[in-house]
PDB file of N, CA and C in Angstrom:
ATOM      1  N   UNK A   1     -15.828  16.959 -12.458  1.00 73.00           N
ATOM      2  CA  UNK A   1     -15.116  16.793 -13.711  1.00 73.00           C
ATOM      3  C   UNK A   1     -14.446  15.414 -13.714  1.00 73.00           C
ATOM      4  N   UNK A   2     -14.655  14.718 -14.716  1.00 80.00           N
ATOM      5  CA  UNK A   2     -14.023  13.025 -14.892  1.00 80.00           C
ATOM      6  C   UNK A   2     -13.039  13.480 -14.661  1.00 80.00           C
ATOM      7  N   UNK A   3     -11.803  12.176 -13.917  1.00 86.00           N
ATOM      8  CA  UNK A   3     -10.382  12.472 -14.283  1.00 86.00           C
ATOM      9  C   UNK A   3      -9.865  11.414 -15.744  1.00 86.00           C
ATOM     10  N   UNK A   4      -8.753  12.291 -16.520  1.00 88.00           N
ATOM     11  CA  UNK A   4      -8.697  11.865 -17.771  1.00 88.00           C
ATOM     12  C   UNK A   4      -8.010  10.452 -17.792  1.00 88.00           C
ATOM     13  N   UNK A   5      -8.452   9.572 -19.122  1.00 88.00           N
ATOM     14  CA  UNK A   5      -7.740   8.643 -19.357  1.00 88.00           C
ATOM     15  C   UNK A   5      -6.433   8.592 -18.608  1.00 88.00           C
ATOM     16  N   UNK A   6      -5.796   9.152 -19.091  1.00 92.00           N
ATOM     17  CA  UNK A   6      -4.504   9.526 -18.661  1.00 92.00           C
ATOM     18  C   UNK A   6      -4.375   8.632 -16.959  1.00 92.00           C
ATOM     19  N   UNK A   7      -4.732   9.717 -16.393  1.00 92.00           N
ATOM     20  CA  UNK A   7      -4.297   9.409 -15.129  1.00 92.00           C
ATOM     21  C   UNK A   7      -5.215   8.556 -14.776  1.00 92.00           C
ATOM     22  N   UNK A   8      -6.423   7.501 -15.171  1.00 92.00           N
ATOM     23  CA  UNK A   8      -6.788   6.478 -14.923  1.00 92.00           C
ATOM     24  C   UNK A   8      -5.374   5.337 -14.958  1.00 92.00           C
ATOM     25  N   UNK A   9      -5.154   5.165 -16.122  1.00 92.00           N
ATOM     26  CA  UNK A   9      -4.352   4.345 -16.577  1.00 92.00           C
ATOM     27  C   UNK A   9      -3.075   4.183 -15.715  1.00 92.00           C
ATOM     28  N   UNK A  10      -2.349   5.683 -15.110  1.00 94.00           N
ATOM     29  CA  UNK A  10      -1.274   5.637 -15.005  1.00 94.00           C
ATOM     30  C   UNK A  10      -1.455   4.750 -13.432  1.00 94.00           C
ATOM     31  N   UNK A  11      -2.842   5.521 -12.888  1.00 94.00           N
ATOM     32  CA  UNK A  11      -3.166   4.980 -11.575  1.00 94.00           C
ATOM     33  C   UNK A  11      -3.308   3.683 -11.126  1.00 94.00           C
ATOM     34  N   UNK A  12      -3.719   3.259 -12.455  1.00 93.00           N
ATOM     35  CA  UNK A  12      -3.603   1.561 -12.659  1.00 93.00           C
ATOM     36  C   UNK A  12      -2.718   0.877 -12.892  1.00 93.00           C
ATOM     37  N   UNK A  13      -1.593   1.389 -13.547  1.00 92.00           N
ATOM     38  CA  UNK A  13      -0.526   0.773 -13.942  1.00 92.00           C
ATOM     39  C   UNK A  13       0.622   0.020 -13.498  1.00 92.00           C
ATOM     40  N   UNK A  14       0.425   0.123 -11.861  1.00 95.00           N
ATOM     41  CA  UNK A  14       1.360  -0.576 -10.957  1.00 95.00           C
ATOM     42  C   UNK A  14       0.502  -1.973 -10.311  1.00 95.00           C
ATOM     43  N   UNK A  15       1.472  -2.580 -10.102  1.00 94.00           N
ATOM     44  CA  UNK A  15       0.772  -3.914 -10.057  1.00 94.00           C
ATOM     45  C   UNK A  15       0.354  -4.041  -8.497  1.00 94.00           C
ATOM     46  N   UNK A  16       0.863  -3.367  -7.620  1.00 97.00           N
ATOM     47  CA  UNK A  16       0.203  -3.504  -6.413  1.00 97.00           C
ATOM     48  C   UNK A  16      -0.796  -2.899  -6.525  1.00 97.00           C
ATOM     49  N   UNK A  17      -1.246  -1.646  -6.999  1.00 97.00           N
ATOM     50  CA  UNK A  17      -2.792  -1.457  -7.505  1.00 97.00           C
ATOM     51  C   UNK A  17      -3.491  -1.798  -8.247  1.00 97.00           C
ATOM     52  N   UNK A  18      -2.514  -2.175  -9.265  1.00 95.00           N
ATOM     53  CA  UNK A  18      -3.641  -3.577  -9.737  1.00 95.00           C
ATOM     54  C   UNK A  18      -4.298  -4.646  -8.671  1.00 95.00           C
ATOM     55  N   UNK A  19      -3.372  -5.332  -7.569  1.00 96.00           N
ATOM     56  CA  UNK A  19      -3.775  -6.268  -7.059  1.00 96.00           C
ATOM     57  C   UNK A  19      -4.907  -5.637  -5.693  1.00 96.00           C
ATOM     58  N   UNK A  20      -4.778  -4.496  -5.457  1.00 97.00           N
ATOM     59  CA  UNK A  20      -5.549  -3.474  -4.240  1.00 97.00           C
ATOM     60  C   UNK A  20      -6.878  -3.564  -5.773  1.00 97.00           C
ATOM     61  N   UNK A  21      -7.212  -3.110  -6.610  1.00 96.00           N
ATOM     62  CA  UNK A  21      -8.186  -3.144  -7.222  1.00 96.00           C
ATOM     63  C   UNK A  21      -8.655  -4.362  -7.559  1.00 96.00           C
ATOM     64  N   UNK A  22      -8.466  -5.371  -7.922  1.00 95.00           N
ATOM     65  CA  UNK A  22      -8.589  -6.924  -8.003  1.00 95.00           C
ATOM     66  C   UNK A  22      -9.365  -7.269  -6.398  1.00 95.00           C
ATOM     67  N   UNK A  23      -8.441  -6.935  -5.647  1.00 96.00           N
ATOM     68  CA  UNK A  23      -9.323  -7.221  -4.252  1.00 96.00           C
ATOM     69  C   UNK A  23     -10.358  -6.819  -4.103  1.00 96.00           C
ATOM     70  N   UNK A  24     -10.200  -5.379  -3.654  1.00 96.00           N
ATOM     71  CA  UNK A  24     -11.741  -4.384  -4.007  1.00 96.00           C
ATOM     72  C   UNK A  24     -12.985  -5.115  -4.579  1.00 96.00           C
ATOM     73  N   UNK A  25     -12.600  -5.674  -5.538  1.00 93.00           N
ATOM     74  CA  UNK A  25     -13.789  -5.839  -6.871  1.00 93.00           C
ATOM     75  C   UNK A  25     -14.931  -7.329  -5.804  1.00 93.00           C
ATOM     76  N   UNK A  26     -14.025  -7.641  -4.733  1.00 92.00           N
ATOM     77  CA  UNK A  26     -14.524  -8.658  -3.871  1.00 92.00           C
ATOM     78  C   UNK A  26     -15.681  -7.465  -2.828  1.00 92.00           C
ATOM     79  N   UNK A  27     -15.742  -6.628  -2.686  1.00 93.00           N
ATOM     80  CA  UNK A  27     -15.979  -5.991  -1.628  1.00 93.00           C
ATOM     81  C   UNK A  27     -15.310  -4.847  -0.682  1.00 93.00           C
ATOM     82  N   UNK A  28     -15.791  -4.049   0.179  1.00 95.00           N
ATOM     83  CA  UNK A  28     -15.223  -3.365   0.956  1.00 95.00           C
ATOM     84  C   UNK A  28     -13.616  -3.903   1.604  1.00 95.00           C
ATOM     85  N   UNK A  29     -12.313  -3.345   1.809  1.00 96.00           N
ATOM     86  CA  UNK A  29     -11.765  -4.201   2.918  1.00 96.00           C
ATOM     87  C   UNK A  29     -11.305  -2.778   3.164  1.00 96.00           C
ATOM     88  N   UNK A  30     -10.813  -3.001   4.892  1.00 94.00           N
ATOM     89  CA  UNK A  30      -9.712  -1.963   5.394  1.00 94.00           C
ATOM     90  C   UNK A  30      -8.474  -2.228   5.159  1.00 94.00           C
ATOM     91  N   UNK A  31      -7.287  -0.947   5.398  1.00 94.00           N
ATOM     92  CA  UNK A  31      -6.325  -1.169   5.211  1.00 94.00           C
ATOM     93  C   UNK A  31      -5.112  -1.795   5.717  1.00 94.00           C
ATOM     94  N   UNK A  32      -5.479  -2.615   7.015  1.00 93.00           N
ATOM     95  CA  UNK A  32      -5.102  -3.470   8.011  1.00 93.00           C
ATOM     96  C   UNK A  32      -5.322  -4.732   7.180  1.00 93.00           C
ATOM     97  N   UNK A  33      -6.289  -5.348   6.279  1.00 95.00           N
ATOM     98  CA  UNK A  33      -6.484  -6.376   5.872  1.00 95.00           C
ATOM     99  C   UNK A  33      -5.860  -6.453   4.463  1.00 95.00           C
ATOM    100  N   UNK A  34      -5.627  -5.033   3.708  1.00 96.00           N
ATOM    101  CA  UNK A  34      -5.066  -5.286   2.732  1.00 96.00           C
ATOM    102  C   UNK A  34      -3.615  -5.393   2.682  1.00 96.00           C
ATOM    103  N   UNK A  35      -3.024  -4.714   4.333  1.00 95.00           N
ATOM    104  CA  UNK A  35      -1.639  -5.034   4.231  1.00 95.00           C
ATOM    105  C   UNK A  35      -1.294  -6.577   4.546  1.00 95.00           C
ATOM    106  N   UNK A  36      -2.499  -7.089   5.259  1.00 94.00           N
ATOM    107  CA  UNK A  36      -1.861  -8.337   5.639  1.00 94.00           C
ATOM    108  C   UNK A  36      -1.972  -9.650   4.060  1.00 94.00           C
ATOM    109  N   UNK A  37      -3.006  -8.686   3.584  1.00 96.00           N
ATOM    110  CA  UNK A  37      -3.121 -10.059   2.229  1.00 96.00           C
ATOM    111  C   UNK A  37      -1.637  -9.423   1.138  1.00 96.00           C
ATOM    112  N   UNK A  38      -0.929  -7.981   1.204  1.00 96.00           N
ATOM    113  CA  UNK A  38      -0.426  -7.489   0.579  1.00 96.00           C
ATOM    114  C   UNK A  38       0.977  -8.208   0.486  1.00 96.00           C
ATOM    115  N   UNK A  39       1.478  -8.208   2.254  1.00 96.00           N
ATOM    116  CA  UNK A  39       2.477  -8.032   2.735  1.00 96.00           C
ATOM    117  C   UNK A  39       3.659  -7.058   2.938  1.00 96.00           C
ATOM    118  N   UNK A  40       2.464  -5.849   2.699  1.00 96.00           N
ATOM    119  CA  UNK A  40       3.387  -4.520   2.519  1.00 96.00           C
ATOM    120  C   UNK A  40       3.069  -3.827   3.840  1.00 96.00           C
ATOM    121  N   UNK A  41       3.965  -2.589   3.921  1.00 96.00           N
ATOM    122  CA  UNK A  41       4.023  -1.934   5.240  1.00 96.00           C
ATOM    123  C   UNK A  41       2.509  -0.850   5.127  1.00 96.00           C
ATOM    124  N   UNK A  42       1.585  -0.830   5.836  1.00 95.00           N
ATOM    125  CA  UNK A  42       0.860  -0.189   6.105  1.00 95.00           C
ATOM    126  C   UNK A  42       0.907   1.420   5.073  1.00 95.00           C
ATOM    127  N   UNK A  43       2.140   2.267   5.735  1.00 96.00           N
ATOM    128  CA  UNK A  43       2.065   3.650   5.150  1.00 96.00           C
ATOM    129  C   UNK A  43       2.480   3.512   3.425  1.00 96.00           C
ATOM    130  N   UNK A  44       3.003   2.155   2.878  1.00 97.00           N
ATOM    131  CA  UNK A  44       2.770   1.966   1.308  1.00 97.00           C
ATOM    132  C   UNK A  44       1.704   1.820   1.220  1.00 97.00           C
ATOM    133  N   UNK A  45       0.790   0.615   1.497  1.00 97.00           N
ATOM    134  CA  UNK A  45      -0.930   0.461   1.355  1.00 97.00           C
ATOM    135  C   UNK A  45      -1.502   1.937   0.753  1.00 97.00           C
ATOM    136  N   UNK A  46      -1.242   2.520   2.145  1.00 95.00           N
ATOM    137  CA  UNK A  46      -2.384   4.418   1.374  1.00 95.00           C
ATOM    138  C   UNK A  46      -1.712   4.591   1.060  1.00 95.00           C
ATOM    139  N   UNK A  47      -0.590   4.824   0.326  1.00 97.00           N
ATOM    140  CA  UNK A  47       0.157   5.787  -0.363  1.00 97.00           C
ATOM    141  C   UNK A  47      -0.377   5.179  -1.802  1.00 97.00           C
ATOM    142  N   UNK A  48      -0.430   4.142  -2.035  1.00 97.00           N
ATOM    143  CA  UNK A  48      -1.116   3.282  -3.141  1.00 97.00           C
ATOM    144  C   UNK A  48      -2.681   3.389  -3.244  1.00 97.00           C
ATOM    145  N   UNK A  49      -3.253   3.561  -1.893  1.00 97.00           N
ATOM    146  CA  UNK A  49      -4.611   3.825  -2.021  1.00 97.00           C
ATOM    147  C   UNK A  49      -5.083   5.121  -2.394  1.00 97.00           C
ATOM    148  N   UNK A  50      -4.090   6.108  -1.718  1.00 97.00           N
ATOM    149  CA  UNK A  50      -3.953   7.970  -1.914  1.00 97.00           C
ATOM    150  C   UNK A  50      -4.352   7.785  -4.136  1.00 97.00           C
ATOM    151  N   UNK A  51      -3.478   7.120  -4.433  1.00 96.00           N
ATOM    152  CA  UNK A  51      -3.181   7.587  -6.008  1.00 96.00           C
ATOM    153  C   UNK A  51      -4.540   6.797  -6.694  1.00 96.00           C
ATOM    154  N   UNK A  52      -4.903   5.856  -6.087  1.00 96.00           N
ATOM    155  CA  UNK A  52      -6.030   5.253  -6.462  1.00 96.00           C
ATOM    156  C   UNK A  52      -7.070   6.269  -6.181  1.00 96.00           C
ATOM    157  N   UNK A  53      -7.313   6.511  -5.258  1.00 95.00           N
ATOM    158  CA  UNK A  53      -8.581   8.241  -5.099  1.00 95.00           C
ATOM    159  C   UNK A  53      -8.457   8.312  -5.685  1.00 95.00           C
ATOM    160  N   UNK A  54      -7.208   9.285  -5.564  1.00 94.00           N
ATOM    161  CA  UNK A  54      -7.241  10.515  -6.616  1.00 94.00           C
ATOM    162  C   UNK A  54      -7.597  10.468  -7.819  1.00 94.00           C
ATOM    163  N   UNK A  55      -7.395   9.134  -8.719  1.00 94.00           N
ATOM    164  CA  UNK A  55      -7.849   8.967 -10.240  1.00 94.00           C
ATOM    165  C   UNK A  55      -9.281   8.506 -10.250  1.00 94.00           C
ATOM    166  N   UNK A  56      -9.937   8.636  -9.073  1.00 92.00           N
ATOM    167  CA  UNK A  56     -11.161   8.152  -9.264  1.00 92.00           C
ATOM    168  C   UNK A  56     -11.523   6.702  -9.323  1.00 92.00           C
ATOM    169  N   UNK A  57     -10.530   5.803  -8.599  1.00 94.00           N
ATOM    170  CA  UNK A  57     -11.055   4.171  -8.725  1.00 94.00           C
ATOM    171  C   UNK A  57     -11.549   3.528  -7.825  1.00 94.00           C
ATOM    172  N   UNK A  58     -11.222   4.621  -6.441  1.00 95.00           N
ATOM    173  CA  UNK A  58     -11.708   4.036  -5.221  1.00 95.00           C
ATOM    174  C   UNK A  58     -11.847   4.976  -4.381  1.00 95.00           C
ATOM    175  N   UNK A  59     -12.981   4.752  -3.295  1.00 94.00           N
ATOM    176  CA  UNK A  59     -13.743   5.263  -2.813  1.00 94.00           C
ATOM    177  C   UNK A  59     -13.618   4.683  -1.191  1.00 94.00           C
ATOM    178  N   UNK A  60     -13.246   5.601   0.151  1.00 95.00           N
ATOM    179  CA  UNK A  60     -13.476   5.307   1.413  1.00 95.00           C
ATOM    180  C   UNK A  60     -14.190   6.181   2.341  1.00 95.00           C
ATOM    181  N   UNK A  61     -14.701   5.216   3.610  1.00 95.00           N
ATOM    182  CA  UNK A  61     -15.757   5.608   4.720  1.00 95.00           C
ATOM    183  C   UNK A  61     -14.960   5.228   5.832  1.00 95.00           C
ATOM    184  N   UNK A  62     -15.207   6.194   6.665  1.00 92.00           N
ATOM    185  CA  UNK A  62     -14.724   5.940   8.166  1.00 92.00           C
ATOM    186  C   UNK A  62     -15.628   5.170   8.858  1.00 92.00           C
ATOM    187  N   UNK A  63     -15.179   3.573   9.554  1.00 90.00           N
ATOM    188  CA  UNK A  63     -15.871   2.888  10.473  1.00 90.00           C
ATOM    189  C   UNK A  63     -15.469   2.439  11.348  1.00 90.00           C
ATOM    190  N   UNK A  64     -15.789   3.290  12.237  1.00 91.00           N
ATOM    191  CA  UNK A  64     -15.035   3.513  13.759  1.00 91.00           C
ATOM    192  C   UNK A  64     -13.643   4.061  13.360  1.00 91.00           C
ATOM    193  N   UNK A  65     -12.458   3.128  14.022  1.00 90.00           N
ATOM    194  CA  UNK A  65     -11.403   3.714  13.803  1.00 90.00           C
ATOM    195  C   UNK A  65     -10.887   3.458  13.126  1.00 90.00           C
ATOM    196  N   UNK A  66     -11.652   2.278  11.825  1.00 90.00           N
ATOM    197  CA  UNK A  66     -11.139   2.150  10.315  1.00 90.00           C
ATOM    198  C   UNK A  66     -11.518   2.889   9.382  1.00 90.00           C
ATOM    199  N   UNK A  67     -10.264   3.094   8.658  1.00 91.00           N
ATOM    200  CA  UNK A  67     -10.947   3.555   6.800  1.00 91.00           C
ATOM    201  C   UNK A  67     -10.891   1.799   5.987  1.00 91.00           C
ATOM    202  N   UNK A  68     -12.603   1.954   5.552  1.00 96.00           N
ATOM    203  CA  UNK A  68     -12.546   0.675   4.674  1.00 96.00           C
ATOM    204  C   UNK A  68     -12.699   1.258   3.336  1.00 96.00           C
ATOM    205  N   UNK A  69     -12.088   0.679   2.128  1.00 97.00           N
ATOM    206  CA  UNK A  69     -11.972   0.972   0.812  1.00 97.00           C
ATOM    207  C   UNK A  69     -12.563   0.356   0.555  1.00 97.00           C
ATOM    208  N   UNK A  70     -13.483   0.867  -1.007  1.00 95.00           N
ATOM    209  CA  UNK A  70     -14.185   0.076  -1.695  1.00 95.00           C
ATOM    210  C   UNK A  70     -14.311   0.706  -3.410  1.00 95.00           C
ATOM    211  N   UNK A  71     -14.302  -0.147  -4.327  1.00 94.00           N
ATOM    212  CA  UNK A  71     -14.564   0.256  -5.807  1.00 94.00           C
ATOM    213  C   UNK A  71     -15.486   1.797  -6.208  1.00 94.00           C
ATOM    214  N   UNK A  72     -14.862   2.432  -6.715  1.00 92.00           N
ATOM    215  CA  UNK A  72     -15.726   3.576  -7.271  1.00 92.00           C
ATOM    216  C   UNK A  72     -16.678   2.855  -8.049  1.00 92.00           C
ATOM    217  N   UNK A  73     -17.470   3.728  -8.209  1.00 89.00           N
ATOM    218  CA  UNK A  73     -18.843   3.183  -8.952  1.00 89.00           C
ATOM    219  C   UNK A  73     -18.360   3.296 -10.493  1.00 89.00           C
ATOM    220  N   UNK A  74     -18.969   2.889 -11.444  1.00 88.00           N
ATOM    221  CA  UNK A  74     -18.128   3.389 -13.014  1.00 88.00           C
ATOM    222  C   UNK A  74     -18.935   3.964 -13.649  1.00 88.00           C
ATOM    223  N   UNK A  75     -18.683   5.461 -13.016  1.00 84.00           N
ATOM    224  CA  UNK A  75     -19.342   6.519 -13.087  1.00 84.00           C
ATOM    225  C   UNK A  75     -18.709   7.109 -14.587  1.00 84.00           C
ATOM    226  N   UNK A  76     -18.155   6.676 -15.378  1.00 84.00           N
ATOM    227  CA  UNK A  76     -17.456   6.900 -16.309  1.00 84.00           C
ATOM    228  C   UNK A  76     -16.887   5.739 -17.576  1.00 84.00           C
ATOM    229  N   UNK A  77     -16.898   6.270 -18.540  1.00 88.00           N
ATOM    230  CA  UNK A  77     -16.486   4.800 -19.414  1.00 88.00           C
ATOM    231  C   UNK A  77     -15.063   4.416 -19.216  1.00 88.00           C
ATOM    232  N   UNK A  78     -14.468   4.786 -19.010  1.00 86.00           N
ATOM    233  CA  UNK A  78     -12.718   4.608 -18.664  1.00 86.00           C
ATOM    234  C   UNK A  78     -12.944   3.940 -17.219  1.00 86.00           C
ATOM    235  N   UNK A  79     -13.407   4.385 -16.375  1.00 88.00           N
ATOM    236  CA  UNK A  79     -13.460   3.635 -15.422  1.00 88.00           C
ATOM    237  C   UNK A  79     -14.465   2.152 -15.648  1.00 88.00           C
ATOM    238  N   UNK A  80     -15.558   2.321 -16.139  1.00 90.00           N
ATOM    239  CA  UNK A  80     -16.371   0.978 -16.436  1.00 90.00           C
ATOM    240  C   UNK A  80     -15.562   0.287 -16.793  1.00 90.00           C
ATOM    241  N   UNK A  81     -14.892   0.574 -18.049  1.00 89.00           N
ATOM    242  CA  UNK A  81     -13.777  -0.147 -18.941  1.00 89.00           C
ATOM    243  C   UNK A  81     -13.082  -1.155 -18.323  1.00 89.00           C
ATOM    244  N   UNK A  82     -12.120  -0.300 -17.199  1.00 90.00           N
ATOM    245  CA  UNK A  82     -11.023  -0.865 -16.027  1.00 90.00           C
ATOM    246  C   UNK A  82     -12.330  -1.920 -15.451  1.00 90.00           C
ATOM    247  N   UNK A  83     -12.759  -1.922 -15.144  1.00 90.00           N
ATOM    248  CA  UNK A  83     -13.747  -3.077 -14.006  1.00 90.00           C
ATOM    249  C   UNK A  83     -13.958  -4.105 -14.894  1.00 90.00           C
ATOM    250  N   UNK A  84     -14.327  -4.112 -15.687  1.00 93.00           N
ATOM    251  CA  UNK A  84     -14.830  -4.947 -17.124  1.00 93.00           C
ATOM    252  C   UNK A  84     -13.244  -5.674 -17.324  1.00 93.00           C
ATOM    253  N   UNK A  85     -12.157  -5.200 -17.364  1.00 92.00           N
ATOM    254  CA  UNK A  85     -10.687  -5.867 -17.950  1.00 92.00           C
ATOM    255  C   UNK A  85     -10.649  -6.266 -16.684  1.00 92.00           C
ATOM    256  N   UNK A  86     -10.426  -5.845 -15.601  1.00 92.00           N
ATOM    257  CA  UNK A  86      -9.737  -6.940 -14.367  1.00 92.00           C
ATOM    258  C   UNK A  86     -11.228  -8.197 -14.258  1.00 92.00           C
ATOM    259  N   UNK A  87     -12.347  -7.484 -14.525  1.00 92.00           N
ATOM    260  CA  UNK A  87     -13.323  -8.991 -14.204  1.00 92.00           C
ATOM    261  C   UNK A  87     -12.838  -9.746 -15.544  1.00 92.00           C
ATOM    262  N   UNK A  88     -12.378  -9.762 -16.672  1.00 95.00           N
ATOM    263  CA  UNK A  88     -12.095 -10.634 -17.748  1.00 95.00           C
ATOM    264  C   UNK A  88     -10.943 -11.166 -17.735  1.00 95.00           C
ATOM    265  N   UNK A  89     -10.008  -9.968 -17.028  1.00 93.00           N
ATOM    266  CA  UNK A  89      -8.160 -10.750 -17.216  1.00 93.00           C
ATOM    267  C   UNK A  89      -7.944 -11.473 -15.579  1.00 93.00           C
ATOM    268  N   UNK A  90      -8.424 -10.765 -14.506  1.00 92.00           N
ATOM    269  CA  UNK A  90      -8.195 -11.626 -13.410  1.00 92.00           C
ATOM    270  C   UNK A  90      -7.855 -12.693 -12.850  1.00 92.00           C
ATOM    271  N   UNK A  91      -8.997 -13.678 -13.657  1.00 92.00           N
ATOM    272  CA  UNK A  91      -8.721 -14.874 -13.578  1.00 92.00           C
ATOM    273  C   UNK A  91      -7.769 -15.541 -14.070  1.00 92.00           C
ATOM    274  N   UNK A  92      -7.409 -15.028 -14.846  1.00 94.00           N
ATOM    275  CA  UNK A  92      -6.288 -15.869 -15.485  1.00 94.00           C
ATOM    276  C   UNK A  92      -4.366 -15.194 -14.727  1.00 94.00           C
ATOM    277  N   UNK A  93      -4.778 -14.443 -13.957  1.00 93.00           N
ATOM    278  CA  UNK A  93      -3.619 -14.022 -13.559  1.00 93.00           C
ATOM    279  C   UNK A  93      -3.177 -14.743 -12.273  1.00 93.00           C
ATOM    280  N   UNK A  94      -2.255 -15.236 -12.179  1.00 94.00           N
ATOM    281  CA  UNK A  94      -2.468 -16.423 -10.254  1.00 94.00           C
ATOM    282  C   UNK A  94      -1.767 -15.687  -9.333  1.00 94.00           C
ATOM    283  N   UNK A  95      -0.724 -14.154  -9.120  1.00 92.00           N
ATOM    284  CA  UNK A  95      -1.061 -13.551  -8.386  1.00 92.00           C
ATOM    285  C   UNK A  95      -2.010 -13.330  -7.676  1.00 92.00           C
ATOM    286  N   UNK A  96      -3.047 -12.363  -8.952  1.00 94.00           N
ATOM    287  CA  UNK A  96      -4.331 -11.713  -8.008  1.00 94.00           C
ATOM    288  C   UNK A  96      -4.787 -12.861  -7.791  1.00 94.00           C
ATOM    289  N   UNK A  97      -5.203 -14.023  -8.404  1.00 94.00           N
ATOM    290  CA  UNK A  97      -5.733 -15.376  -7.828  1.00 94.00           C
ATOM    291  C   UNK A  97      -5.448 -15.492  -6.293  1.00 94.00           C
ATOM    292  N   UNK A  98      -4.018 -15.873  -6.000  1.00 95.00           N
ATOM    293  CA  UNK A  98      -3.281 -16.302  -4.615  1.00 95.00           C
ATOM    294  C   UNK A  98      -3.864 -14.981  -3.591  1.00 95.00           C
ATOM    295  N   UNK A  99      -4.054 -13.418  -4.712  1.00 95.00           N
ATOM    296  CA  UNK A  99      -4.583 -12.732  -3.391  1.00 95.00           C
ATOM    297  C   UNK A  99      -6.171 -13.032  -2.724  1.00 95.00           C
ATOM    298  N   UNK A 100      -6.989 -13.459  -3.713  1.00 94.00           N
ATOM    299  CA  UNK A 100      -8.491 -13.858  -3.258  1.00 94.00           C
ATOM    300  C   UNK A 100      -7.991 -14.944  -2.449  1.00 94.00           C
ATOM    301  N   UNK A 101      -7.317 -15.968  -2.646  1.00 93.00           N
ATOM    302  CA  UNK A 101      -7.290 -16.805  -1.770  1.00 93.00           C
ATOM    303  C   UNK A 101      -7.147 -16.399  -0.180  1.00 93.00           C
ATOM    304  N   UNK A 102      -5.908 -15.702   0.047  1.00 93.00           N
ATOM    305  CA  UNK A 102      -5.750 -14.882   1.254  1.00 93.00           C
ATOM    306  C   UNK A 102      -6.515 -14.075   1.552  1.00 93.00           C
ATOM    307  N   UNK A 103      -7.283 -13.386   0.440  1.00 93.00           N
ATOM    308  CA  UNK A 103      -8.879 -12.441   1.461  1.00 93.00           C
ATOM    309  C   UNK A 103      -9.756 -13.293   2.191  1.00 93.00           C
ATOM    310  N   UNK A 104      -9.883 -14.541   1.767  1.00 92.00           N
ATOM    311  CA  UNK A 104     -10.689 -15.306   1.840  1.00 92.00           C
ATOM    312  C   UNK A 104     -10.429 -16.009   3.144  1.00 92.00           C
ATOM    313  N   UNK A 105      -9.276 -16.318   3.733  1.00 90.00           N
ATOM    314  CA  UNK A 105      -8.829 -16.442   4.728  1.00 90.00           C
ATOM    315  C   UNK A 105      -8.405 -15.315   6.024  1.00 90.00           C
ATOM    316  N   UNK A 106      -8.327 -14.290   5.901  1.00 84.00           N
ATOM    317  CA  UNK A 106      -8.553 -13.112   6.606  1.00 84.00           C
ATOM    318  C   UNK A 106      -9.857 -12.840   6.885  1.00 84.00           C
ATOM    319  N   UNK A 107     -10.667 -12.612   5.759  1.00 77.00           N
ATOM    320  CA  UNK A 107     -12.026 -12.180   5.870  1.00 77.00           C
ATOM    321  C   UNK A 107     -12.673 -13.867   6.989  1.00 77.00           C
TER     322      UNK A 107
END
């Protein structure tokens, strides 16, 4: 069963998941790499990644003794939607900008 608008939106609506989804949209990362591009404490990271599941925006695999996150597929128009606005507004935002920069240097 889709999860509704609703809780897409709400799931999106914080800007550190905005910027955890902005990253994503680069590729897989673990959550060791997103705290260090974050600068947040580890047990915020999943607690931010937990609410992201749950609405269906992101998707993880166990490798080895990492969980790496990666973009849900947009298995849905609300979700397509969301992928489509951060690939159009992204760029122009220099937060998430400054965060590609720092994936880019981690990775």
């Amino acid at each position: 069963m889709p999860v509704p608008l609703e809780e897409i939106l709400k799931a999106a609506s914080e800007l550190t998941r905005l910027r955890i989804l902005n990253l994503l949209r680069n590729g897989s990362i673990c959550v060791c790499e997103l705290q260090a591009i974050l600068g947040i404490p580890q047990p915020t990271v999943s607690r931010h990644l937990a609410a992201l599941r749950h609405a269906g925006l992101v998707e993880d695999a166990r490798q080895g003794t990492r969980v790496v996150y990666s973009l849900a597929s947009p298995n849905t128009p609300a979700v397509a939607a969301l992928h489509e606005l951060l690939t159009k507004c992204a760029p122009y935002e220099t937060s998430l900008q400054s965060d590609l920069d720092l994936l880019r240097r981690v990775k």
